[in-house]
Amino acid sequence: MERVDKILSGGIVLTMNAAMDVFVNGAVAIKGDSIVAVGTADAIAEQYLADDLVLCDGQVIMPGLVNTHTHVPMTLLRGMADDLRLDVWLIGYIMPTEQSFVNPYFCRLGTKIACAEMIRSGVTMFADMYYFEADVAAAAAEVGMRAVCGQTVLKFPAPDAASYEESLQYTRQFIQTWKGHPLIVPAVAPHAPYTCTDEILSACAALAREFDVPLIIHVSETRQEVEESRAEFQMPVVPRIKKLGVLDAKTLAAHCVHLDSGEIRTLFNHRTGVAHCPTSNLKLASGIAPVREMLERGLNVGIGTDGPASNNDLDMFEEVRLAAILAKGATLDPTAVPAKQALLMATRMGAQAMHMGEITGSLEVGKRADIIVVDIRTLHNSPKFSRDEDAIYSQIVYAAKSTDVRHVMVNGVWLMRDQQLLTVDEAALLAEANALAEKIDQFLIAREGDLLNKLIAIGGVERAESFEIQVKSHLPQRVDAEAFVAPLLSDPRVQVVRKSHYRQYDTYFTFNDEAQGRVRYREDDALNAEGEVTHVRTRLTYTSPIKEREFDRAVLLSRSQFIAPATRPLRFYREYFRASAEYEVHKTRHRWHILYKGVLFYLNVDELLLPKVDGTFVEIKSQTWSMRDAEYKATLVSELLALLGMTEELRVHKEYIEFATA
Amino acid sequence: MERVDKILSGGIVLTMNAAMDVFVNGAVAIKGDSIVAVGTADAIAEQYLADDLVLCDGQVIMPGLVNTHTHVPMTLLRGMADDLRLDVWLIGYIMPTEQSFVNPYFCRLGTKIACAEMIRSGVTMFADMYYFEADVAAAAAEVGMRAVCGQTVLKFPAPDAASYEESLQYTRQFIQTWKGHPLIVPAVAPHAPYTCTDEILSACAALAREFDVPLIIHVSETRQEVEESRAEFQMPVVPRIKKLGVLDAKTLAAHCVHLDSGEIRTLFNHRTGVAHCPTSNLKLASGIAPVREMLERGLNVGIGTDGPASNNDLDMFEEVRLAAILAKGATLDPTAVPAKQALLMATRMGAQAMHMGEITGSLEVGKRADIIVVDIRTLHNSPKFSRDEDAIYSQIVYAAKSTDVRHVMVNGVWLMRDQQLLTVDEAALLAEANALAEKIDQFLIAREGDLLNKLIAIGGVERAESFEIQVKSHLPQRVDAEAFVAPLLSDPRVQVVRKSHYRQYDTYFTFNDEAQGRVRYREDDALNAEGEVTHVRTRLTYTSPIKEREFDRAVLLSRSQFIAPATRPLRFYREYFRASAEYEVHKTRHRWHILYKGVLFYLNVDELLLPKVDGTFVEIKSQTWSMRDAEYKATLVSELLALLGMTEELRVHKEYIEFATA
């Protein structure tokens, strides 16, 4: 007889191993953090002894569920805002709340609540992507859960980093600190192809390869993302990230809703794991992922709840069930993704998708003891049929609930026994969460008075710009625009992408409380070569009152702008915003989109008609996402000015509205 | 102070009334079976006194959920067979099991288990459709639940009736017995347009109107149903049942997956209620119902779980959540069916869809006290935000679980307190259910040895015929087929629908055990006017060994046949079925589909080539579904034979295979 630490005996053991072995009256023996034996209860009883013997009659002993995609600290934002347009939800609620509240404390608290909820619902491992991921890791480790923790990197300022260089540095340090931990696997998480530049994606891929850690990324979640990728990069999402080396890492791609067959093949060839998030994809109206095709291609497709702000829970039982039935509805084939396959996705295959298949995801000798016991004697799970061997999978997937989970063990350590959590003080956490929710409520109520939210409320915003490089000069004389820019455009380093000619009628709404920022209603009349109006576009732009920062050679406007289509008449906005004052600015504009040394700039040659100002204005602008990039582009702007023959003295710092208010 | 029976106080009261009033610290007072007051806790405390005062702090007091479509006794078949093609599931498993096991005992036991499960998950009223509905009603009333009980009527023999006339008679008696019961509303349930003849549908509608009881029917559940309706009746499903008067009753239409806008308007104009069953529609791959359009049109759309054999549970919390998110995914609009609306569908609007809106579905003075209390202090339901008034709906719909339901009251009577069921002995029911499941297991295991199941296993069956009227005659001389039938076809009461000409090569597999029935593999070579083969079709037909019954004037084959496309070569079937013997029959066939007095008949004029039999065979066949119909058609057959000049002496009773085996 061999002495081991724990034996679970007498239940139906679903090994989820390659042979999908099932032991109807089975047992599992555990020593330290690992499984030392799996078999019939009799065979285990003959060979092993343990003080901690758990009898599991009438219950199912199986690998813990694997949640392959979530943002655990967002438990603290659950139910804060629902049933909204994605832009309104994200830009109007989630992002501002995150900017104001997300800090290490928030992340630890939210993670612990998430861990408690996941343990209760039978999850033993999860893949996370959020900010302050070192705190997520610390909290998960403290609770005793297994996790792949992905530190977010993106081109916008984030709660834990003002620029992407900062977050890349933070990620490197995070990986160095946590690599080799028995429960936590650190990872780098470039947020998504549309929120990262090529440079960011390449740098993240290099970092993941340098440390041989997983890389987590959102991929092709919405149709819009794919369309924009095609427009900007002339290819869909997967080829782009492949080119940048992202798939050469141990990559886990979340969502993958809008992939074509070629992209699916590419992911297979690179052993990229997929996290399928059916609830989130439905609730946010993203679409339905081609799960069956991905599975048929041989991809490792796991299942994820996504963050609890968009789900709104972390219940993997609901998620597995939905994955199984949604695939049938989507393919119009009731045999698609049967229960057995769905449960495999939620266990071993999910672990493989996370590149953790070597150590967990099934009950096999040598793997870590990540085990749950599910009570299927409940009313909603009766009766029990035995004819069909696969009926047990169907019971777990279609009828069992998360609340049927009785015991949970991770790495050989009990985290829940008889539905009592052993490593988390639920009541204390809930009290803290509710106190924080009250503060967030207050913050949002105050915020709803402000201008940006009023804008969002009536139609959403189309684009948010965080940083813009801008320089403006004034030539005292009227010039012919084409002739004036000719020397610049003939430079071999300059390539013209687009040329347009407008008359612009701007109405500015300003407010006595300058902290409100201001709103501009613009009518763009596009002109053809004969000066006739070919089409008209109206847009709203909100400009925040954040002050600008000046560089040596140009101006960096850290001013954030939100642009929305103006679908209603000016009169509506006038009444809606109730501005303190209103100003008109009319001008003509020749605009070139040019690439200079491969960087996109906007070159405007303007005549101010109202208020009437003599001479010609020349503007050069470019969008930017990091301080280093901004400095580099400021240098390029100086070079462009030199090519135009514009000297330092011609520089003006006034915005057009200031001519009207003067 | 007024004395009442019960007061629920201190919780968030969601009235779900027309104004959607919410009392954050509210209360409800109950006297007898009804609600006498709803308001703030303070206001109720000032005016009412009760011995039974239930404090509900931190909990939600709301109307019980309404499950608008289910088949409750099928709890006993839950998990018996899953992930199968619809035909395999239905014909291979559900129907034969029902034929053998469904009886009054089965229905009472299954209903009680279903009621226990529904009470646990906060359901207070359901709409049922099954067999022996008087026993369903008795069991539901015994447990204390409110139900609209629909007795099934259909053209096939059912467990509770050999013919539709029998079940219509049963239904009339059922309605007379139960009408006026405080909890049970009897209803007539013609199963579906495709399982009912025009006559059955009209008769059911008349019965429902006669007694002013609801009519429950499955409508447009699958695309195939709609296509077949168009092919057979030259219109989709709703116009057909409208024409037959079905919508003039208090009708509740389940599924409504494949409706066009005109049909939706028709349902609205007739105040037809709709039961939306999202889980079932996904799991059985039926499709996604146009819920948003139906709601925008003003239809009362409720939510239903469908039967637990196709769901596999009766959890309305899961169902409401899925209804809310699936509508968003299907319309690609995240604002579709917000939580508030989804919860309305599951309460007041569901009651209205069931034509029960006058007495239940919301917390209003005078309505029956059908109330649940949901504990939202659980971990998966935290934190609690208060800024947005609708956040409480979002919590209930997106985060709460059925297991959060604490108390349930129907008609002023407690059915569950502190999650303890008060009117059902769960343990005893489960023991009975498991004993029955063992017997069903044995039955199915034995059955899997048989021929029909082997046929089903390899490709499903396309069509099952229960009864066929058939007569065969033999003319000693060879005749020209066209000339021979000319007198018949020229009769003004005869209309030719289709004419075809085949060479048929049949291979019969027979078995020493005659109880096995037999299988025929047929190759049909269609011939054009020049006798050239234009296309080839191969089919399998299984014929059961049930004996035929003879009428006065013709023969009624009660023999049931199952027809499947033969997608594999003959050799495969030879090996697969391992027949005891094999026979070949070759013939040429001229076939006319004719309508005689509006009834469809098949007229075959055959020459037997192998075995070689001189002369000409003439067959007349027609499908039938009830005894009375069969007798009527037998009369018509006699008339057709007379028109052909065929006398009694020419009649033969041998099947073609009998010439080969002779």
mmCIF file of C-alpha atoms in Angstrom, chain B residues 46-230:
data_model
loop_
_atom_site.group_PDB
_atom_site.id
_atom_site.type_symbol
_atom_site.label_atom_id
_atom_site.label_comp_id
_atom_site.label_asym_id
_atom_site.label_seq_id
_atom_site.Cartn_x
_atom_site.Cartn_y
_atom_site.Cartn_z
ATOM 1 C CA GLU B 46 -49.132 51.764 8.335
ATOM 2 C CA GLN B 47 -52.209 50.127 6.915
ATOM 3 C CA TYR B 48 -51.868 46.342 7.181
ATOM 4 C CA LEU B 49 -51.103 43.675 9.791
ATOM 5 C CA ALA B 50 -50.346 39.985 9.247
ATOM 6 C CA ASP B 51 -49.107 37.060 11.331
ATOM 7 C CA ASP B 52 -47.106 35.819 8.382
ATOM 8 C CA LEU B 53 -44.672 38.689 7.846
ATOM 9 C CA VAL B 54 -41.681 37.819 5.665
ATOM 10 C CA LEU B 55 -38.749 40.220 5.773
ATOM 11 C CA CYS B 56 -37.034 40.441 2.409
ATOM 12 C CA ASP B 57 -34.188 42.892 2.951
ATOM 13 C CA GLY B 58 -31.586 42.804 0.173
ATOM 14 C CA GLN B 59 -33.890 40.654 -1.909
ATOM 15 C CA VAL B 60 -36.188 41.223 -4.864
ATOM 16 C CA ILE B 61 -39.958 40.667 -4.591
ATOM 17 C CA MET B 62 -41.412 40.099 -8.047
ATOM 18 C CA PRO B 63 -44.095 38.243 -9.980
ATOM 19 C CA GLY B 64 -43.346 34.565 -10.495
ATOM 20 C CA LEU B 65 -41.862 33.658 -13.849
ATOM 21 C CA VAL B 66 -44.182 32.350 -16.545
ATOM 22 C CA ASN B 67 -43.007 29.392 -18.630
ATOM 23 C CA THR B 68 -45.132 29.739 -21.747
ATOM 24 C CA HIS B 69 -44.218 26.474 -23.441
ATOM 25 C CA THR B 70 -43.230 23.080 -22.127
ATOM 26 C CA HIS B 71 -44.100 19.400 -22.043
ATOM 27 C CA VAL B 72 -43.713 18.705 -18.342
ATOM 28 C CA PRO B 73 -43.952 14.910 -18.158
ATOM 29 C CA MET B 74 -40.862 14.746 -20.377
ATOM 30 C CA THR B 75 -38.698 15.415 -17.320
ATOM 31 C CA LEU B 76 -38.707 11.637 -17.190
ATOM 32 C CA LEU B 77 -36.950 11.490 -20.583
ATOM 33 C CA ARG B 78 -34.363 14.184 -19.831
ATOM 34 C CA GLY B 79 -30.917 13.212 -21.076
ATOM 35 C CA MET B 80 -32.188 9.966 -22.597
ATOM 36 C CA ALA B 81 -30.849 10.904 -26.032
ATOM 37 C CA ASP B 82 -29.069 14.109 -27.099
ATOM 38 C CA ASP B 83 -27.027 15.631 -29.896
ATOM 39 C CA LEU B 84 -28.859 13.679 -32.581
ATOM 40 C CA ARG B 85 -30.486 14.588 -35.850
ATOM 41 C CA LEU B 86 -34.073 15.607 -35.218
ATOM 42 C CA ASP B 87 -35.499 12.597 -37.073
ATOM 43 C CA VAL B 88 -33.189 10.153 -35.333
ATOM 44 C CA TRP B 89 -33.993 11.691 -31.962
ATOM 45 C CA LEU B 90 -37.726 11.809 -32.508
ATOM 46 C CA ILE B 91 -38.402 8.641 -34.506
ATOM 47 C CA GLY B 92 -35.550 6.592 -33.116
ATOM 48 C CA TYR B 93 -35.921 7.426 -29.452
ATOM 49 C CA ILE B 94 -38.618 9.778 -28.211
ATOM 50 C CA MET B 95 -41.636 8.450 -30.097
ATOM 51 C CA PRO B 96 -41.100 4.721 -29.457
ATOM 52 C CA THR B 97 -40.346 5.389 -25.795
ATOM 53 C CA GLU B 98 -43.466 7.489 -25.466
ATOM 54 C CA GLN B 99 -45.584 4.828 -27.166
ATOM 55 C CA SER B 100 -44.344 2.254 -24.683
ATOM 56 C CA PHE B 101 -44.113 4.202 -21.445
ATOM 57 C CA VAL B 102 -46.418 7.212 -21.462
ATOM 58 C CA ASN B 103 -49.500 6.530 -19.349
ATOM 59 C CA PRO B 104 -51.354 8.371 -16.557
ATOM 60 C CA TYR B 105 -48.776 7.326 -13.941
ATOM 61 C CA PHE B 106 -45.911 8.540 -16.122
ATOM 62 C CA CYS B 107 -47.612 11.903 -16.648
ATOM 63 C CA ARG B 108 -48.354 12.485 -12.980
ATOM 64 C CA LEU B 109 -44.831 11.559 -11.888
ATOM 65 C CA GLY B 110 -43.157 13.606 -14.606
ATOM 66 C CA THR B 111 -45.375 16.596 -13.897
ATOM 67 C CA LYS B 112 -44.591 16.592 -10.195
ATOM 68 C CA ILE B 113 -40.865 16.464 -10.843
ATOM 69 C CA ALA B 114 -41.223 19.310 -13.323
ATOM 70 C CA CYS B 115 -43.261 21.352 -10.854
ATOM 71 C CA ALA B 116 -40.627 20.852 -8.158
ATOM 72 C CA GLU B 117 -37.907 21.999 -10.545
ATOM 73 C CA MET B 118 -39.930 24.985 -11.744
ATOM 74 C CA ILE B 119 -40.851 26.115 -8.238
ATOM 75 C CA ARG B 120 -37.165 25.951 -7.286
ATOM 76 C CA SER B 121 -36.377 28.200 -10.238
ATOM 77 C CA GLY B 122 -39.102 30.743 -9.555
ATOM 78 C CA VAL B 123 -41.786 29.674 -12.031
ATOM 79 C CA THR B 124 -45.381 30.042 -10.823
ATOM 80 C CA MET B 125 -47.313 29.323 -14.039
ATOM 81 C CA PHE B 126 -46.674 27.243 -17.132
ATOM 82 C CA ALA B 127 -48.352 26.296 -20.403
ATOM 83 C CA ASP B 128 -48.192 22.591 -21.091
ATOM 84 C CA MET B 129 -48.857 20.381 -24.107
ATOM 85 C CA TYR B 130 -48.762 16.614 -23.718
ATOM 86 C CA TYR B 131 -50.810 13.417 -23.498
ATOM 87 C CA PHE B 132 -53.103 12.391 -20.622
ATOM 88 C CA GLU B 133 -53.339 16.089 -19.832
ATOM 89 C CA ALA B 134 -55.982 15.407 -17.172
ATOM 90 C CA ASP B 135 -53.230 13.726 -15.182
ATOM 91 C CA VAL B 136 -50.857 16.610 -15.804
ATOM 92 C CA ALA B 137 -53.570 18.933 -14.510
ATOM 93 C CA ALA B 138 -54.234 16.787 -11.459
ATOM 94 C CA ALA B 139 -50.550 16.621 -10.536
ATOM 95 C CA ALA B 140 -49.998 20.363 -11.040
ATOM 96 C CA ALA B 141 -53.059 21.185 -8.946
ATOM 97 C CA GLU B 142 -51.894 18.825 -6.226
ATOM 98 C CA VAL B 143 -48.525 20.556 -6.084
ATOM 99 C CA GLY B 144 -50.271 23.934 -6.192
ATOM 100 C CA MET B 145 -48.957 25.436 -9.423
ATOM 101 C CA ARG B 146 -50.942 27.469 -11.914
ATOM 102 C CA ALA B 147 -51.070 25.950 -15.415
ATOM 103 C CA VAL B 148 -52.749 26.091 -18.764
ATOM 104 C CA CYS B 149 -52.906 22.411 -19.702
ATOM 105 C CA GLY B 150 -53.192 21.651 -23.406
ATOM 106 C CA GLN B 151 -54.405 18.198 -24.409
ATOM 107 C CA THR B 152 -52.592 17.091 -27.560
ATOM 108 C CA VAL B 153 -54.544 16.219 -30.709
ATOM 109 C CA LEU B 154 -52.767 14.968 -33.830
ATOM 110 C CA LYS B 155 -53.218 12.747 -36.869
ATOM 111 C CA PHE B 156 -50.930 9.958 -35.653
ATOM 112 C CA PRO B 157 -51.928 7.400 -33.063
ATOM 113 C CA ALA B 158 -50.851 8.784 -29.667
ATOM 114 C CA PRO B 159 -50.186 7.152 -26.308
ATOM 115 C CA ASP B 160 -53.599 8.290 -25.102
ATOM 116 C CA ALA B 161 -55.641 7.863 -28.277
ATOM 117 C CA ALA B 162 -55.612 5.502 -31.247
ATOM 118 C CA SER B 163 -57.098 8.136 -33.510
ATOM 119 C CA TYR B 164 -57.723 11.842 -33.543
ATOM 120 C CA GLU B 165 -61.464 11.379 -33.007
ATOM 121 C CA GLU B 166 -60.672 9.654 -29.738
ATOM 122 C CA SER B 167 -58.372 12.399 -28.568
ATOM 123 C CA LEU B 168 -60.862 15.107 -29.512
ATOM 124 C CA GLN B 169 -63.456 13.312 -27.408
ATOM 125 C CA TYR B 170 -60.940 12.990 -24.563
ATOM 126 C CA THR B 171 -60.177 16.710 -24.846
ATOM 127 C CA ARG B 172 -63.835 17.703 -24.649
ATOM 128 C CA GLN B 173 -64.260 15.657 -21.499
ATOM 129 C CA PHE B 174 -61.023 17.047 -20.028
ATOM 130 C CA ILE B 175 -62.212 20.605 -20.599
ATOM 131 C CA GLN B 176 -65.620 19.939 -19.081
ATOM 132 C CA THR B 177 -64.005 18.424 -15.985
ATOM 133 C CA TRP B 178 -61.420 21.129 -15.316
ATOM 134 C CA LYS B 179 -63.003 24.377 -16.516
ATOM 135 C CA GLY B 180 -63.378 26.781 -13.597
ATOM 136 C CA HIS B 181 -60.633 25.276 -11.432
ATOM 137 C CA PRO B 182 -58.788 27.972 -9.420
ATOM 138 C CA LEU B 183 -55.332 26.872 -10.655
ATOM 139 C CA ILE B 184 -55.839 24.905 -13.842
ATOM 140 C CA VAL B 185 -57.096 26.206 -17.179
ATOM 141 C CA PRO B 186 -57.780 23.347 -19.609
ATOM 142 C CA ALA B 187 -56.886 23.899 -23.236
ATOM 143 C CA VAL B 188 -56.948 22.133 -26.562
ATOM 144 C CA ALA B 189 -53.605 21.575 -28.251
ATOM 145 C CA PRO B 190 -53.561 20.570 -31.902
ATOM 146 C CA HIS B 191 -49.918 19.550 -32.001
ATOM 147 C CA ALA B 192 -48.757 21.411 -35.107
ATOM 148 C CA PRO B 193 -49.983 22.314 -38.583
ATOM 149 C CA TYR B 194 -47.834 19.566 -40.103
ATOM 150 C CA THR B 195 -49.102 16.854 -37.743
ATOM 151 C CA CYS B 196 -52.763 17.850 -38.116
ATOM 152 C CA THR B 197 -55.110 17.724 -41.091
ATOM 153 C CA ASP B 198 -57.296 20.688 -41.965
ATOM 154 C CA GLU B 199 -60.181 18.816 -40.398
ATOM 155 C CA ILE B 200 -58.346 18.330 -37.097
ATOM 156 C CA LEU B 201 -57.284 21.962 -36.943
ATOM 157 C CA SER B 202 -60.811 23.194 -37.615
ATOM 158 C CA ALA B 203 -62.313 20.852 -35.068
ATOM 159 C CA CYS B 204 -59.812 21.906 -32.396
ATOM 160 C CA ALA B 205 -60.465 25.592 -33.084
ATOM 161 C CA ALA B 206 -64.200 25.020 -32.821
ATOM 162 C CA LEU B 207 -63.773 23.178 -29.530
ATOM 163 C CA ALA B 208 -61.624 25.966 -28.062
ATOM 164 C CA ARG B 209 -64.194 28.573 -29.089
ATOM 165 C CA GLU B 210 -67.087 26.501 -27.819
ATOM 166 C CA PHE B 211 -65.632 26.446 -24.290
ATOM 167 C CA ASP B 212 -63.694 29.738 -24.527
ATOM 168 C CA VAL B 213 -60.473 27.975 -23.518
ATOM 169 C CA PRO B 214 -56.965 28.622 -24.891
ATOM 170 C CA LEU B 215 -55.618 26.781 -27.904
ATOM 171 C CA ILE B 216 -51.932 25.828 -27.880
ATOM 172 C CA ILE B 217 -50.093 24.909 -31.072
ATOM 173 C CA HIS B 218 -46.530 24.654 -32.399
ATOM 174 C CA VAL B 219 -46.148 27.114 -35.294
ATOM 175 C CA SER B 220 -43.377 27.423 -37.888
ATOM 176 C CA GLU B 221 -40.713 25.799 -35.748
ATOM 177 C CA THR B 222 -38.513 24.701 -38.657
ATOM 178 C CA ARG B 223 -37.779 25.931 -42.143
ATOM 179 C CA GLN B 224 -38.792 22.544 -43.476
ATOM 180 C CA GLU B 225 -42.246 22.918 -41.960
ATOM 181 C CA VAL B 226 -42.750 26.195 -43.813
ATOM 182 C CA GLU B 227 -41.410 24.816 -47.096
ATOM 183 C CA GLU B 228 -43.690 21.820 -46.896
ATOM 184 C CA SER B 229 -46.657 24.025 -46.094
ATOM 185 C CA ARG B 230 -45.896 26.149 -49.157
#
